[in-house]
Amino acid sequence: MDVRSRNHVTVTGRSGGPVVMLAHGFGCDQSMWRLVVPALERDFTVVLFDHVGAGNSDLSAWSRERYSTLNGYVDDLLALCRELALGPVTFVGHSVSAMMGVVAAAREPEAFAGLVLLAPSPCFIDDPETGYRGGFSAEDIEELLESLEANYLGWSGAMAPVIMGNPERPELGEELTNSFCRTDPDIARVFARVTFLSDNRADLAEVGVPTLVAQCSTDAIAPREVGAFVHARIPGSRLVTLNATGHCPQLSAPEETAAAIAAFAGGTR
């Protein structure tokens, strides 16, 4: 299958410029980047795509077997890099896509000029034995998944505003709710388990490309302790704490987010 069609690839920006590839998180699609793209496309070739099962991707390409682990998405990402043949990319992964970038860069480092991990979490579940704090107990996550599986639309309406934060700007939570609700519930249930149950802590040390960890000042989904953990485990990484709040700074603070991406991507050349 043509991976450009499968993942609804869009390439924009400066032809021949350094390449920035933007990857969306759970329940979203490439439109979530629309506010940062204008600031990036002046200096960079910008690649946007939808994960299979999201947005305008080819839904017929989705299978429970392939996409019930992170590896199916990582395989797609690496296939995209090969198919586009634009040279090493600076991969910007939001939320669960940050860990896709981590695994992909560990597997094929030559495909990447660098990684920007935006609001990343290698493991959402607390691990009392090691002292790791992911922000949620195992019981919290199981309850979240049970609620999602029982009533996905109701879960979306309740959880999206919490994930987005910024309660003084309810239109942001509404946009995320609508994005969640556009996702096929059966696909969302499988992707949710991939998102909230994956544990990629051990993969962080395998990253050998320049990496920027960009966390938000307040984030109900990925607390600052998580960003500090990711930074500490990825050799030579940089950590920046955005003034942005919530889990989706590309919507709540697009100028600040774009500036952080551009400053890093421009320096990886």
Backbone as JSON, one array per atom type, in Angstrom:
{
  "sequence": "MDVRSRNHVTVTGRSGGPVVMLAHGFGCDQSMWRLVVPALERDFTVVLFDHVGAGNSDLSAWSRERYSTLNGYVDDLLALCRELALGPVTFVGHSVSAMMGVVAAAREPEAFAGLVLLAPSPCFIDDPETGYRGGFSAEDIEELLESLEANYLGWSGAMAPVIMGNPERPELGEELTNSFCRTDPDIARVFARVTFLSDNRADLAEVGVPTLVAQCSTDAIAPREVGAFVHARIPGSRLVTLNATGHCPQLSAPEETAAAIAAFAGGTR",
  "N": [[0.84, -1.2, 0.0], [0.46, 2.26, -0.74], [2.21, 4.35, 1.28], [1.93, 7.05, 1.6], [-0.72, 7.65, 0.97], [-1.97, 5.93, 2.77], [-1.36, 7.04, 5.27], [-2.22, 9.6, 4.9], [-0.44, 11.74, 4.06], [0.94, 14.99, 4.26], [2.95, 17.41, 2.79], [4.59, 20.38, 3.29], [5.79, 23.81, 3.3], [9.22, 25.06, 3.19], [10.88, 24.13, 0.38], [13.5, 21.83, 0.24], [14.44, 22.59, 2.68], [15.5, 22.01, 6.13], [14.01, 19.09, 7.56], [11.02, 18.77, 9.31], [9.02, 16.62, 11.05], [5.78, 16.1, 12.1], [3.93, 14.52, 14.58], [0.87, 13.41, 15.75], [-1.07, 12.87, 18.8], [-3.01, 10.54, 20.83], [-6.4, 10.11, 19.82], [-6.45, 12.24, 18.1], [-5.56, 14.16, 15.1], [-3.67, 15.23, 12.21], [-4.52, 17.86, 12.02], [-4.3, 19.04, 14.45], [-1.92, 20.34, 14.56], [-2.14, 22.67, 13.18], [-1.85, 25.34, 13.99], [0.8, 25.72, 14.57], [2.16, 25.18, 12.27], [2.32, 27.38, 10.31], [4.36, 29.0, 11.38], [6.54, 27.33, 11.22], [6.85, 26.53, 8.55], [8.1, 28.49, 7.12], [10.85, 28.21, 7.3], [11.38, 25.5, 7.24], [10.96, 22.24, 5.75], [7.91, 20.79, 6.19], [6.39, 17.95, 7.44], [3.37, 16.35, 7.7], [1.11, 13.94, 9.05], [-1.42, 11.39, 9.42], [-1.93, 9.02, 11.94], [-2.61, 5.58, 11.27], [-5.97, 4.83, 11.38], [-6.77, 7.22, 12.35], [-8.04, 10.54, 11.69], [-7.82, 11.38, 8.28], [-6.67, 9.07, 7.43], [-6.18, 5.85, 5.82], [-8.62, 3.87, 6.7], [-9.08, 1.23, 6.18], [-6.66, 0.06, 6.35], [-6.17, -0.41, 8.96], [-5.69, -2.72, 11.61], [-6.5, -4.77, 14.36], [-4.56, -6.54, 15.24], [-2.11, -5.5, 14.23], [-1.99, -2.93, 15.32], [-2.19, -3.08, 18.07], [-0.05, -2.79, 19.68], [2.69, -0.54, 20.34], [4.54, -0.96, 18.37], [3.44, -1.34, 15.79], [2.78, 1.24, 15.0], [5.31, 2.4, 15.08], [6.61, 0.98, 13.05], [5.16, 1.99, 10.87], [5.94, 4.69, 10.98], [8.71, 4.57, 10.43], [8.59, 3.49, 7.88], [7.38, 5.62, 6.56], [9.43, 7.54, 6.71], [11.36, 6.33, 5.07], [9.95, 6.14, 2.63], [9.38, 8.82, 1.96], [11.91, 9.86, 1.68], [13.4, 12.15, 2.39], [15.66, 12.64, 3.73], [17.42, 12.75, 6.94], [15.14, 13.41, 9.58], [13.8, 15.86, 11.82], [11.96, 14.72, 14.3], [8.89, 15.36, 15.7], [7.11, 14.42, 18.32], [4.01, 14.19, 19.83], [2.81, 13.52, 23.04], [1.76, 10.22, 23.23], [2.96, 9.73, 20.78], [5.49, 10.67, 21.13], [6.86, 8.59, 22.37], [6.76, 6.74, 20.33], [8.57, 7.94, 18.6], [10.9, 7.72, 20.16], [11.31, 4.9, 20.24], [11.55, 4.39, 17.5], [13.81, 5.92, 16.81], [15.75, 4.66, 18.3], [15.8, 2.27, 17.01], [16.38, 2.84, 14.27], [18.54, 4.98, 13.99], [19.74, 6.53, 12.01], [17.76, 7.66, 10.51], [16.96, 9.96, 11.7], [17.45, 13.36, 12.48], [17.02, 14.53, 14.85], [15.03, 14.49, 17.9], [12.0, 15.82, 19.11], [10.33, 15.71, 21.98], [7.23, 16.14, 22.94], [5.39, 16.95, 25.67], [5.83, 14.31, 26.83], [5.34, 10.89, 27.96], [6.76, 8.1, 29.28], [5.63, 6.09, 30.71], [2.55, 5.83, 32.15], [1.78, 4.88, 34.56], [2.31, 4.81, 38.04], [5.22, 3.55, 39.71], [5.81, 2.19, 42.49], [7.88, 0.6, 43.51], [10.26, 1.35, 42.29], [10.18, 4.02, 42.67], [9.29, 5.6, 40.65], [7.2, 8.09, 39.27], [4.41, 8.24, 37.46], [2.05, 9.53, 37.43], [-0.39, 8.32, 37.7], [-2.18, 5.74, 39.38], [-2.2, 2.13, 39.02], [-4.8, 1.29, 39.33], [-6.21, 3.64, 38.78], [-5.74, 3.93, 36.01], [-6.88, 1.59, 34.98], [-9.53, 2.01, 35.67], [-10.03, 4.29, 34.13], [-9.77, 3.2, 31.54], [-11.81, 1.29, 31.55], [-14.03, 2.95, 31.76], [-13.81, 4.35, 29.35], [-14.14, 2.26, 27.51], [-16.7, 1.44, 28.04], [-18.36, 3.61, 27.48], [-17.57, 5.48, 25.13], [-18.05, 8.0, 23.91], [-19.17, 9.47, 26.0], [-17.04, 9.35, 27.81], [-15.15, 10.81, 26.34], [-16.27, 13.39, 26.33], [-16.07, 14.0, 29.03], [-13.34, 13.65, 29.7], [-11.69, 14.99, 27.8], [-11.65, 17.88, 28.27], [-10.24, 17.85, 30.71], [-7.76, 16.78, 29.97], [-6.94, 18.71, 28.13], [-6.81, 20.99, 29.75], [-6.55, 24.47, 30.73], [-9.08, 25.76, 31.6], [-10.27, 28.23, 31.44], [-10.48, 28.73, 28.83], [-12.68, 27.4, 27.25], [-13.22, 26.62, 24.66], [-11.03, 25.25, 23.71], [-11.01, 22.77, 25.04], [-13.39, 21.85, 24.01], [-12.74, 21.56, 21.31], [-10.9, 19.44, 21.46], [-12.54, 17.47, 22.51], [-14.33, 17.13, 20.34], [-12.53, 16.17, 18.46], [-11.76, 13.71, 19.6], [-14.27, 12.47, 19.45], [-14.62, 12.13, 16.77], [-13.12, 9.96, 16.18], [-13.13, 6.51, 15.42], [-14.83, 4.47, 17.67], [-14.09, 1.77, 18.26], [-11.48, 1.59, 17.29], [-10.35, 3.57, 18.84], [-10.53, 2.45, 21.39], [-8.65, 0.39, 21.31], [-6.29, 1.83, 20.73], [-6.18, 3.42, 22.98], [-5.47, 1.63, 25.0], [-2.9, 0.97, 24.12], [-1.74, 3.48, 24.43], [-2.02, 4.13, 27.22], [-1.11, 1.94, 28.64], [1.42, 1.19, 27.81], [4.9, 0.78, 28.49], [7.72, 2.39, 28.25], [10.05, 3.04, 29.48], [12.56, 1.77, 29.61], [13.47, 2.06, 27.06], [14.42, 4.61, 26.71], [17.13, 5.09, 27.27], [18.33, 4.1, 25.03], [18.29, 5.94, 23.05], [20.11, 7.78, 20.75], [20.29, 10.14, 19.37], [20.22, 13.76, 18.98], [18.1, 15.28, 21.37], [15.19, 16.98, 22.41], [13.35, 17.55, 25.24], [10.24, 18.65, 25.8], [8.24, 19.96, 28.06], [5.13, 20.85, 29.69], [4.23, 23.57, 31.89], [2.21, 23.01, 33.7], [0.51, 20.02, 33.74], [-1.94, 17.73, 33.57], [-1.79, 15.15, 32.65], [0.84, 14.44, 32.02], [2.93, 14.89, 34.36], [5.42, 17.21, 35.67], [7.49, 15.81, 36.86], [7.69, 13.59, 35.27], [8.66, 14.56, 32.82], [11.19, 15.35, 33.72], [12.23, 12.87, 34.37], [12.36, 11.61, 31.83], [14.2, 13.29, 30.56], [16.45, 12.84, 32.19], [17.03, 10.21, 31.58], [17.61, 10.03, 28.86], [20.5, 10.2, 27.12], [22.39, 13.17, 27.01], [20.24, 14.8, 26.41], [18.11, 17.71, 26.14], [16.14, 19.78, 28.27], [13.18, 21.6, 28.31], [10.9, 23.72, 29.9], [7.83, 24.69, 29.06], [5.89, 27.71, 29.2], [3.32, 27.16, 28.74], [0.19, 25.61, 29.62], [-1.63, 22.57, 30.44], [-2.12, 19.64, 28.33], [-1.78, 19.87, 25.62], [0.05, 21.8, 24.11], [0.46, 22.69, 21.52], [-1.94, 23.63, 20.7], [-2.83, 25.3, 22.81], [-0.74, 27.07, 23.26], [0.55, 27.94, 20.72], [2.51, 29.62, 19.51], [4.69, 29.7, 21.29], [5.28, 26.99, 21.38], [5.93, 26.41, 18.69], [8.18, 28.04, 18.44], [10.01, 26.79, 20.18], [10.32, 24.31, 18.91], [11.38, 25.15, 16.42], [13.78, 26.43, 17.17], [15.26, 24.31, 18.17], [15.22, 22.42, 16.03], [16.48, 23.9, 14.05], [19.02, 23.97, 15.04], [20.0, 21.41, 14.79], [21.17, 20.95, 12.41]],
  "CA": [[0.0, 0.0, 0.0], [1.16, 3.54, -0.77], [2.16, 4.86, 2.65], [1.47, 8.45, 1.57], [-2.18, 7.61, 1.04], [-2.35, 5.24, 4.0], [-1.23, 7.96, 6.4], [-2.68, 10.93, 4.49], [0.74, 12.59, 4.25], [0.96, 16.34, 3.71], [4.27, 18.02, 2.86], [4.47, 21.79, 3.04], [6.94, 24.58, 3.77], [10.33, 25.44, 2.32], [11.47, 22.99, -0.33], [14.94, 21.7, 0.48], [14.8, 23.01, 4.03], [15.54, 20.92, 7.11], [12.7, 18.46, 7.61], [10.35, 18.58, 10.61], [7.87, 15.71, 10.93], [4.91, 16.32, 13.24], [3.11, 13.34, 14.84], [-0.17, 13.71, 16.73], [-1.3, 11.9, 19.85], [-4.25, 9.76, 20.9], [-7.67, 10.78, 19.58], [-6.23, 13.46, 17.33], [-5.05, 13.97, 13.76], [-2.67, 16.24, 11.87], [-5.05, 19.22, 12.15], [-3.92, 19.58, 15.76], [-0.7, 21.11, 14.39], [-2.36, 23.74, 12.21], [-1.46, 26.65, 14.5], [2.26, 25.84, 14.62], [2.73, 24.99, 10.93], [2.74, 28.61, 9.62], [5.64, 29.5, 11.91], [7.61, 26.4, 10.87], [7.03, 26.3, 7.12], [8.96, 29.52, 6.53], [12.26, 27.78, 7.31], [11.52, 24.05, 7.25], [10.01, 21.35, 5.1], [7.07, 20.27, 7.26], [5.67, 16.74, 7.08], [2.25, 16.03, 8.56], [0.46, 12.69, 8.69], [-2.37, 10.82, 10.39], [-1.74, 7.61, 12.26], [-3.66, 4.72, 10.74], [-7.1, 4.82, 12.31], [-7.08, 8.6, 12.74], [-8.17, 11.56, 10.67], [-8.11, 10.94, 6.92], [-5.88, 7.89, 7.07], [-6.93, 4.76, 5.21], [-9.12, 3.04, 7.81], [-9.02, -0.18, 5.8], [-5.31, -0.42, 6.68], [-6.08, -0.67, 10.4], [-6.05, -4.03, 12.13], [-6.26, -4.9, 15.79], [-3.3, -7.25, 15.44], [-0.95, -4.63, 13.96], [-1.96, -1.69, 16.09], [-2.43, -3.31, 19.49], [1.17, -2.39, 20.38], [3.34, 0.64, 19.77], [5.41, -1.32, 17.26], [2.77, -1.12, 14.52], [2.93, 2.66, 14.67], [6.73, 2.64, 14.83], [6.86, 0.46, 11.71], [4.61, 2.98, 9.93], [6.77, 5.89, 11.02], [9.96, 4.3, 9.72], [8.23, 3.34, 6.47], [7.18, 6.98, 6.05], [10.75, 8.17, 6.52], [11.98, 5.73, 3.9], [9.17, 6.46, 1.43], [9.51, 10.24, 1.62], [13.31, 10.03, 1.26], [13.76, 13.56, 2.55], [16.84, 12.71, 4.59], [17.11, 12.69, 8.38], [14.1, 14.35, 9.99], [13.56, 16.16, 13.23], [10.65, 14.15, 14.57], [8.21, 15.98, 16.83], [6.05, 13.52, 18.75], [3.21, 14.68, 20.95], [2.23, 12.52, 23.94], [2.16, 8.84, 22.93], [3.84, 9.72, 19.62], [6.87, 10.89, 21.59], [7.49, 7.28, 22.6], [6.98, 6.16, 19.01], [9.83, 8.5, 18.13], [11.98, 7.13, 20.95], [11.54, 3.54, 19.78], [12.01, 4.45, 16.11], [15.18, 6.44, 16.77], [16.63, 3.62, 18.83], [15.88, 1.19, 16.02], [17.02, 3.32, 13.03], [18.96, 6.35, 14.31], [20.16, 7.28, 10.82], [16.59, 8.32, 9.92], [16.57, 11.11, 12.52], [18.38, 14.42, 12.86], [16.76, 14.8, 16.26], [13.69, 14.24, 18.42], [11.34, 16.73, 20.05], [9.33, 14.95, 22.73], [6.33, 17.17, 23.44], [4.53, 16.39, 26.72], [5.98, 12.86, 26.74], [5.27, 10.04, 29.15], [7.15, 6.73, 28.94], [4.79, 5.17, 31.47], [1.58, 6.64, 32.89], [1.46, 4.25, 35.84], [3.31, 4.9, 39.1], [5.93, 2.31, 40.05], [6.32, 2.44, 43.85], [9.11, -0.16, 43.81], [11.42, 2.11, 41.81], [10.0, 5.43, 42.97], [8.85, 6.33, 39.46], [5.86, 8.66, 39.34], [3.84, 8.52, 36.15], [0.89, 10.39, 37.62], [-1.61, 7.54, 37.88], [-2.04, 4.38, 39.91], [-2.71, 1.11, 38.1], [-6.25, 1.29, 39.47], [-6.69, 4.82, 38.05], [-5.7, 3.67, 34.57], [-7.87, 0.56, 34.65], [-10.85, 2.66, 35.74], [-10.12, 5.15, 32.95], [-9.99, 2.37, 30.36], [-13.14, 0.69, 31.66], [-14.99, 4.0, 31.44], [-13.69, 4.61, 27.91], [-14.67, 1.14, 26.75], [-18.14, 1.33, 28.28], [-19.08, 4.75, 26.88], [-16.46, 6.28, 24.6], [-18.44, 9.39, 23.69], [-19.29, 10.09, 27.32], [-15.67, 9.5, 28.32], [-14.51, 11.9, 25.6], [-16.79, 14.66, 26.81], [-15.6, 14.25, 30.39], [-11.88, 13.65, 29.83], [-10.97, 15.91, 26.91], [-11.33, 19.15, 28.93], [-9.21, 17.62, 31.73], [-6.5, 16.62, 29.25], [-6.58, 19.99, 27.53], [-6.54, 22.04, 30.74], [-6.98, 25.8, 30.3], [-10.54, 25.84, 31.73], [-10.74, 29.57, 31.08], [-10.64, 28.74, 27.37], [-13.44, 26.15, 27.03], [-13.23, 26.22, 23.25], [-9.96, 24.29, 23.48], [-11.52, 21.48, 25.48], [-14.43, 21.45, 23.06], [-12.09, 21.07, 20.1], [-10.33, 18.12, 21.71], [-13.69, 16.56, 22.61], [-14.8, 16.84, 18.99], [-11.52, 15.33, 17.81], [-11.94, 12.37, 20.15], [-15.53, 11.91, 19.02], [-14.52, 11.76, 15.36], [-12.36, 8.7, 16.09], [-13.92, 5.3, 15.53], [-14.7, 3.99, 19.05], [-13.37, 0.5, 18.36], [-10.07, 1.9, 17.12], [-9.94, 4.35, 20.01], [-10.37, 1.56, 22.55], [-7.37, -0.31, 21.17], [-5.21, 2.82, 20.83], [-6.12, 3.87, 24.37], [-4.69, 0.65, 25.76], [-1.51, 1.18, 23.73], [-1.29, 4.76, 25.0], [-1.99, 4.22, 28.68], [-0.51, 0.77, 29.29], [2.8, 0.96, 27.36], [5.99, 1.17, 29.4], [8.91, 2.57, 27.41], [11.13, 3.62, 30.28], [13.85, 1.15, 29.29], [13.9, 2.46, 25.71], [14.95, 5.98, 26.7], [18.6, 5.07, 27.27], [18.79, 3.65, 23.72], [18.24, 7.06, 22.11], [21.44, 8.33, 20.53], [20.22, 11.34, 18.54], [19.89, 14.94, 19.78], [16.7, 15.2, 21.83], [14.62, 18.03, 23.25], [12.17, 17.19, 26.01], [9.49, 19.89, 26.01], [7.1, 19.7, 28.94], [4.32, 22.02, 30.03], [4.41, 23.96, 33.29], [1.2, 22.24, 34.42], [-0.04, 19.04, 32.81], [-2.6, 16.69, 34.37], [-1.51, 13.85, 32.06], [2.28, 14.18, 32.11], [3.48, 15.82, 35.34], [6.8, 17.65, 35.42], [8.41, 14.75, 37.27], [7.83, 12.68, 34.13], [9.6, 15.2, 31.9], [12.52, 15.29, 34.32], [12.67, 11.48, 34.24], [12.74, 11.38, 30.43], [15.44, 14.04, 30.34], [17.55, 12.19, 32.91], [17.33, 8.89, 31.02], [18.09, 10.13, 27.47], [21.83, 10.82, 27.2], [22.63, 14.42, 26.31], [19.01, 15.51, 26.04], [17.82, 19.02, 26.71], [14.8, 19.89, 28.84], [12.61, 22.94, 28.38], [9.56, 23.78, 30.47], [7.06, 25.75, 28.42], [4.92, 28.39, 30.05], [2.02, 26.59, 28.4], [-0.44, 24.68, 30.56], [-2.41, 21.54, 29.77], [-1.37, 18.57, 27.66], [-1.73, 20.1, 24.17], [0.54, 23.16, 23.92], [0.38, 23.11, 20.13], [-3.2, 24.37, 20.59], [-2.99, 26.32, 23.85], [0.37, 28.03, 23.17], [1.22, 27.54, 19.48], [3.7, 30.41, 19.2], [5.78, 29.23, 22.15], [5.6, 25.62, 20.96], [6.62, 26.49, 17.4], [9.51, 28.63, 18.66], [10.87, 25.77, 20.78], [10.63, 23.34, 17.86], [12.24, 25.77, 15.41], [15.12, 26.68, 17.73], [15.94, 23.02, 18.27], [15.4, 21.83, 14.7], [17.47, 24.68, 13.32], [20.35, 23.7, 15.59], [20.44, 20.03, 14.55], [21.85, 20.85, 11.11]],
  "C": [[0.88, 1.25, 0.0], [1.06, 4.19, 0.61], [1.72, 6.32, 2.69], [-0.04, 8.52, 1.69], [-2.64, 6.99, 2.35], [-2.37, 6.2, 5.17], [-1.6, 9.4, 6.06], [-1.57, 11.98, 4.7], [0.56, 13.93, 3.56], [2.38, 16.88, 3.88], [4.14, 19.48, 2.44], [5.75, 22.5, 3.47], [8.01, 24.79, 2.73], [10.95, 24.2, 1.68], [12.98, 22.98, -0.12], [15.38, 22.12, 1.85], [14.94, 21.81, 4.95], [14.12, 20.38, 7.34], [12.23, 18.31, 9.06], [9.13, 17.73, 10.36], [7.06, 15.79, 12.21], [3.95, 15.14, 13.4], [2.16, 13.62, 16.0], [-0.34, 12.58, 17.74], [-2.65, 11.21, 19.76], [-5.47, 10.63, 20.63], [-7.59, 12.02, 18.72], [-5.87, 13.13, 15.89], [-4.14, 15.16, 13.44], [-3.19, 17.67, 11.99], [-4.69, 19.85, 13.48], [-2.66, 20.44, 15.67], [-0.91, 22.4, 13.58], [-1.89, 25.11, 12.68], [0.05, 26.83, 14.58], [2.89, 25.76, 13.23], [3.14, 26.31, 10.27], [4.07, 29.16, 10.1], [6.81, 28.61, 11.49], [7.88, 26.37, 9.37], [7.82, 27.4, 6.43], [10.39, 29.02, 6.36], [12.45, 26.28, 7.13], [10.57, 23.42, 6.23], [9.23, 20.66, 6.21], [6.27, 19.09, 6.74], [4.61, 16.48, 8.14], [1.65, 14.7, 8.12], [-0.52, 12.3, 9.78], [-1.97, 9.38, 10.68], [-2.89, 6.8, 11.67], [-4.75, 4.56, 11.8], [-7.54, 6.2, 12.73], [-7.29, 9.47, 11.51], [-8.59, 11.0, 9.32], [-7.2, 9.82, 6.47], [-6.79, 6.85, 6.43], [-7.36, 3.79, 6.31], [-9.06, 1.56, 7.47], [-7.65, -0.79, 6.12], [-5.17, -0.78, 8.16], [-6.45, -2.11, 10.72], [-5.69, -4.07, 13.61], [-4.89, -5.54, 16.05], [-2.1, -6.32, 15.28], [-0.85, -3.48, 14.95], [-2.33, -1.87, 17.57], [-1.17, -3.11, 20.33], [1.75, -1.17, 19.68], [4.12, 0.3, 18.5], [4.76, -1.14, 15.89], [2.91, 0.32, 14.05], [4.38, 3.02, 14.36], [7.11, 2.14, 13.44], [6.35, 1.44, 10.65], [5.5, 4.21, 9.83], [8.06, 5.69, 10.23], [9.71, 4.1, 8.22], [7.99, 4.71, 5.83], [8.51, 7.66, 5.78], [11.43, 7.63, 5.27], [11.27, 6.15, 2.62], [9.37, 7.91, 1.01], [10.92, 10.59, 1.18], [13.75, 11.48, 1.3], [15.02, 13.74, 3.4], [16.44, 12.66, 6.05], [16.12, 13.78, 8.78], [14.24, 14.67, 11.47], [12.12, 15.75, 13.51], [10.08, 14.79, 15.83], [7.02, 15.09, 17.19], [5.32, 14.06, 19.95], [2.64, 13.5, 21.73], [2.68, 11.12, 23.56], [3.09, 8.78, 21.7], [5.29, 10.03, 19.99], [7.57, 9.56, 21.8], [7.63, 6.5, 21.29], [8.3, 6.65, 18.44], [11.03, 7.92, 18.85], [12.32, 5.74, 20.43], [12.09, 3.53, 18.36], [13.45, 4.91, 16.03], [16.18, 5.45, 17.34], [16.85, 2.52, 17.79], [16.65, 1.62, 14.76], [17.46, 4.78, 13.23], [19.33, 7.18, 13.08], [18.99, 8.02, 10.17], [16.28, 9.66, 10.58], [17.72, 12.08, 12.76], [18.22, 14.75, 14.34], [15.33, 14.46, 16.61], [13.24, 15.42, 19.27], [10.22, 15.94, 20.69], [8.44, 15.95, 23.45], [5.32, 16.54, 24.39], [4.61, 14.87, 26.73], [5.7, 12.17, 28.07], [5.66, 8.63, 28.73], [6.33, 5.68, 29.65], [3.85, 6.01, 32.34], [1.37, 6.12, 34.31], [2.62, 4.38, 36.83], [3.94, 3.53, 39.36], [6.55, 2.51, 41.43], [7.64, 1.74, 44.14], [10.36, 0.61, 43.39], [11.34, 3.59, 42.17], [9.56, 6.25, 41.78], [7.43, 6.83, 39.65], [5.38, 9.01, 37.95], [2.61, 9.39, 36.22], [-0.4, 9.65, 37.92], [-1.28, 6.22, 38.56], [-2.55, 3.4, 38.85], [-4.24, 1.07, 38.15], [-6.87, 2.48, 38.73], [-6.8, 4.52, 36.56], [-6.73, 2.62, 34.17], [-9.28, 1.14, 34.69], [-11.08, 3.56, 34.53], [-10.46, 4.33, 31.71], [-11.37, 1.71, 30.39], [-14.22, 1.71, 31.3], [-15.0, 4.29, 29.94], [-14.36, 3.51, 27.11], [-16.17, 1.01, 26.9], [-18.93, 2.41, 27.55], [-18.05, 5.74, 26.35], [-16.85, 7.74, 24.42], [-18.59, 10.13, 25.02], [-17.93, 10.34, 27.95], [-14.98, 10.68, 27.65], [-14.96, 13.25, 26.12], [-16.3, 15.02, 28.2], [-14.09, 14.45, 30.45], [-11.16, 14.68, 28.98], [-10.69, 17.25, 27.58], [-10.26, 19.0, 30.02], [-7.83, 17.52, 31.07], [-6.03, 17.95, 28.7], [-6.16, 21.01, 28.58], [-7.1, 23.37, 30.24], [-8.5, 25.98, 30.4], [-11.11, 27.21, 31.39], [-10.91, 29.74, 29.58], [-11.39, 27.46, 26.96], [-13.47, 25.7, 25.58], [-12.13, 25.22, 22.93], [-10.39, 22.88, 23.89], [-12.59, 20.95, 24.53], [-13.81, 20.92, 21.77], [-11.52, 19.67, 20.3], [-11.45, 17.08, 21.86], [-14.17, 16.16, 21.23], [-13.82, 15.96, 18.24], [-11.64, 13.89, 18.3], [-13.18, 11.7, 19.54], [-15.54, 11.55, 17.53], [-13.8, 10.43, 15.16], [-13.3, 7.52, 16.26], [-13.74, 4.71, 16.94], [-13.93, 2.69, 19.19], [-11.87, 0.71, 18.21], [-9.55, 2.65, 18.34], [-9.71, 3.46, 21.22], [-9.04, 0.83, 22.5], [-6.21, 0.67, 21.36], [-5.07, 3.33, 22.26], [-5.3, 2.91, 25.21], [-3.2, 0.74, 25.41], [-0.96, 2.42, 24.43], [-1.06, 4.66, 26.49], [-1.33, 3.03, 29.38], [0.93, 0.5, 28.83], [3.79, 1.45, 28.41], [7.28, 1.2, 28.59], [10.07, 3.18, 28.17], [12.5, 3.06, 29.88], [14.37, 1.57, 27.92], [14.61, 3.81, 25.69], [16.47, 5.99, 26.58], [19.17, 4.65, 25.93], [18.81, 4.77, 22.69], [19.62, 7.68, 21.99], [21.45, 9.55, 19.63], [19.89, 12.53, 19.43], [18.4, 14.97, 20.12], [16.36, 16.39, 22.7], [13.38, 17.48, 23.92], [11.45, 18.48, 26.34], [8.24, 19.56, 26.81], [6.35, 20.99, 29.2], [4.46, 22.32, 31.52], [3.42, 23.25, 34.2], [0.52, 21.31, 33.43], [-0.62, 17.89, 33.63], [-2.26, 15.29, 33.88], [-0.04, 13.47, 32.19], [2.9, 15.2, 33.06], [4.94, 16.14, 35.08], [7.82, 16.61, 35.87], [8.68, 13.78, 36.12], [8.81, 13.27, 33.11], [11.02, 15.14, 32.42], [13.08, 13.87, 34.21], [13.15, 11.19, 32.82], [14.07, 12.06, 30.12], [16.64, 13.34, 30.99], [17.96, 10.88, 32.26], [17.84, 8.94, 29.58], [19.42, 10.88, 27.48], [21.91, 12.11, 26.38], [21.4, 15.21, 25.93], [18.94, 16.87, 26.7], [16.38, 19.03, 27.21], [14.38, 21.35, 28.84], [11.21, 22.83, 28.97], [8.83, 24.97, 29.86], [6.17, 26.44, 29.45], [3.52, 27.85, 29.84], [1.52, 25.67, 29.51], [-1.31, 23.71, 29.79], [-1.51, 20.59, 29.01], [-1.2, 18.79, 26.16], [-1.23, 21.51, 23.87], [0.52, 23.63, 22.48], [-0.93, 23.83, 19.84], [-3.28, 25.52, 21.58], [-1.92, 27.4, 23.78], [1.18, 27.76, 21.9], [2.48, 28.33, 19.17], [4.9, 29.92, 20.0], [6.23, 27.83, 21.72], [6.38, 25.63, 19.65], [8.03, 27.05, 17.57], [10.47, 27.61, 19.25], [11.28, 24.73, 19.75], [11.63, 23.92, 16.87], [13.65, 25.98, 15.93], [15.91, 25.39, 17.8], [16.23, 22.45, 16.89], [16.45, 22.58, 13.88], [18.88, 24.39, 13.79], [20.84, 22.3, 15.36], [21.15, 19.87, 13.23], [23.33, 20.75, 11.25]]
}
